[in-house]
Short mmCIF file of N, CA and C in Angstrom, two decimals:
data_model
loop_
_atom_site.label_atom_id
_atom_site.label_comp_id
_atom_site.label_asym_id
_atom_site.label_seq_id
_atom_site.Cartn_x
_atom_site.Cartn_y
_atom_site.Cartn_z
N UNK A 292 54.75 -180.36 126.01
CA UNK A 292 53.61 -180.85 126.81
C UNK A 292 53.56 -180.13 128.17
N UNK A 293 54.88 -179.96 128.96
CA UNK A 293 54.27 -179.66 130.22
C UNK A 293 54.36 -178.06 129.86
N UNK A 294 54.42 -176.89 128.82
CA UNK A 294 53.97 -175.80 128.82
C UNK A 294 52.89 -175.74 128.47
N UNK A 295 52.35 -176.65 127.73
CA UNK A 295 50.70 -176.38 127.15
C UNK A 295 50.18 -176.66 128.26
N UNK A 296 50.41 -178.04 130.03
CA UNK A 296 49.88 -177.83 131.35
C UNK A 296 49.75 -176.86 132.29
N UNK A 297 51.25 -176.14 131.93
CA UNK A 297 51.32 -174.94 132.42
C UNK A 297 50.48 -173.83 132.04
N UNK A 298 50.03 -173.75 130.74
CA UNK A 298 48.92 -172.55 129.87
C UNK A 298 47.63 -173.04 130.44
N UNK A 299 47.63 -174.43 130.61
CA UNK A 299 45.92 -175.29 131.25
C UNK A 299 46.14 -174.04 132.80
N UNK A 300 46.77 -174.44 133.19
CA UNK A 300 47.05 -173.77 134.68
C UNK A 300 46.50 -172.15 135.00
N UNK A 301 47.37 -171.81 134.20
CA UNK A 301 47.27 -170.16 133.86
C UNK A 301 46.37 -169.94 133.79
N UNK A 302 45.34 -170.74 132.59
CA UNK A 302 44.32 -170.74 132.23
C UNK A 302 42.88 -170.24 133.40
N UNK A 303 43.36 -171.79 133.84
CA UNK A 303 42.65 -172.47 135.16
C UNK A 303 42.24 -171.19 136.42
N UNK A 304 43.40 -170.47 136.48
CA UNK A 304 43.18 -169.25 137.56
C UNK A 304 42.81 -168.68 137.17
N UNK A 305 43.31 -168.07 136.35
CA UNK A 305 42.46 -166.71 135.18
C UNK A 305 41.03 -167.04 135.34
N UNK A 306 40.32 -167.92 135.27
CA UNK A 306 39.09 -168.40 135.00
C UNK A 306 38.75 -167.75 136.59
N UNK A 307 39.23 -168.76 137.33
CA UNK A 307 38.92 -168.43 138.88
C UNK A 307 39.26 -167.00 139.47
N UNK A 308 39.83 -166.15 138.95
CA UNK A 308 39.73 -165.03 139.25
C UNK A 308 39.09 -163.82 138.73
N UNK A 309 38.81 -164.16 137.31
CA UNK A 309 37.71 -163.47 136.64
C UNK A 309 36.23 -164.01 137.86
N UNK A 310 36.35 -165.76 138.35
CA UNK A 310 34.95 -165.73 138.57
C UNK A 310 34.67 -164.78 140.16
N UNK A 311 35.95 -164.84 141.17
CA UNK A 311 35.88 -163.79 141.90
C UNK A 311 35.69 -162.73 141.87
N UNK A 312 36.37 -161.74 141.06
CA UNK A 312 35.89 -160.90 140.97
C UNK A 312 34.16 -160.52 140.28
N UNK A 313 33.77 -161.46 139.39
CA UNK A 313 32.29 -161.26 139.21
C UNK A 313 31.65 -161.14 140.35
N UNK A 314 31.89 -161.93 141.07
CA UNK A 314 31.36 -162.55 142.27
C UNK A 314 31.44 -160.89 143.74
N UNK A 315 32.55 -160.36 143.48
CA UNK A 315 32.53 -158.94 143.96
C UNK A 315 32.01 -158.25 143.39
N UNK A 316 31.52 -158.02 142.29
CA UNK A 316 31.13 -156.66 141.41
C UNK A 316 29.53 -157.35 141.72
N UNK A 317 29.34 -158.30 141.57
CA UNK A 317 27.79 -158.92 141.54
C UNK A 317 27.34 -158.22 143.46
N UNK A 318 28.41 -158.75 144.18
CA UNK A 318 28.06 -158.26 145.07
C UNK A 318 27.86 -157.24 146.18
N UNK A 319 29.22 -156.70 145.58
CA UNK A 319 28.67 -155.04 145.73
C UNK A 319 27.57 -154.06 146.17
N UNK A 320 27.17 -154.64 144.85
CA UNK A 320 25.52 -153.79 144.52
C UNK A 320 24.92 -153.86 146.04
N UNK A 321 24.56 -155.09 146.12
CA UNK A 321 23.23 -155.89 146.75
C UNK A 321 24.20 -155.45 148.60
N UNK A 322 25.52 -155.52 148.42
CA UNK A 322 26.22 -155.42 149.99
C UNK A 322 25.55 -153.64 150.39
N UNK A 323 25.66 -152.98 149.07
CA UNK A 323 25.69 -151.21 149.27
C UNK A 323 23.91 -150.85 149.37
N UNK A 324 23.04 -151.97 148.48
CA UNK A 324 21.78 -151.35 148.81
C UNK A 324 21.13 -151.71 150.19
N UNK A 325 21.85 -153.01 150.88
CA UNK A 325 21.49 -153.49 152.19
C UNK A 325 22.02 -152.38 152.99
N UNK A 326 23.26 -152.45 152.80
CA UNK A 326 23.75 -151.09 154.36
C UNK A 326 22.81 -149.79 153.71
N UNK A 327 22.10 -149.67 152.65
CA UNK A 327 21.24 -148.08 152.55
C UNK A 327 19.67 -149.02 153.38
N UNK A 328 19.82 -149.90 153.30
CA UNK A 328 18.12 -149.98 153.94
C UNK A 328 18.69 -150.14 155.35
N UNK A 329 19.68 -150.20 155.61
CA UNK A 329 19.78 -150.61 157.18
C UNK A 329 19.64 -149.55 157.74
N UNK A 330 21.05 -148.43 157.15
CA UNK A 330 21.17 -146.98 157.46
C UNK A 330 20.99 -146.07 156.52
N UNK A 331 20.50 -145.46 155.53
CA UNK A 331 20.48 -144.62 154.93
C UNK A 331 21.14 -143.35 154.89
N UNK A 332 22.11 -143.05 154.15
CA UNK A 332 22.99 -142.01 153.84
C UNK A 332 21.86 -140.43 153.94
N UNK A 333 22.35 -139.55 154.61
CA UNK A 333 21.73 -138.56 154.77
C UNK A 333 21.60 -137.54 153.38
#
């Protein structure tokens, strides 16, 4: 029992760090096309 809580756990972050990083790759984009409208790369 408390390894299958421990796999819930594991689980549990894994989840939360897949959703961070979406959360960087999602934002990325939108961070890199704002600094091109602010300043535009020559």
């Amino acid at each position: 029992m408390a390894s299958r809580r421990q796999d819930a756990g594991e689980r549990g972050t894994w989840i939360a760090r897949a959703r961070s990083m979406g959360r960087v790759l999602v934002n990325a984009p939108v961070r890199w096309s704002v600094d091109r409208s602010i300043r535009p790369f020559p």
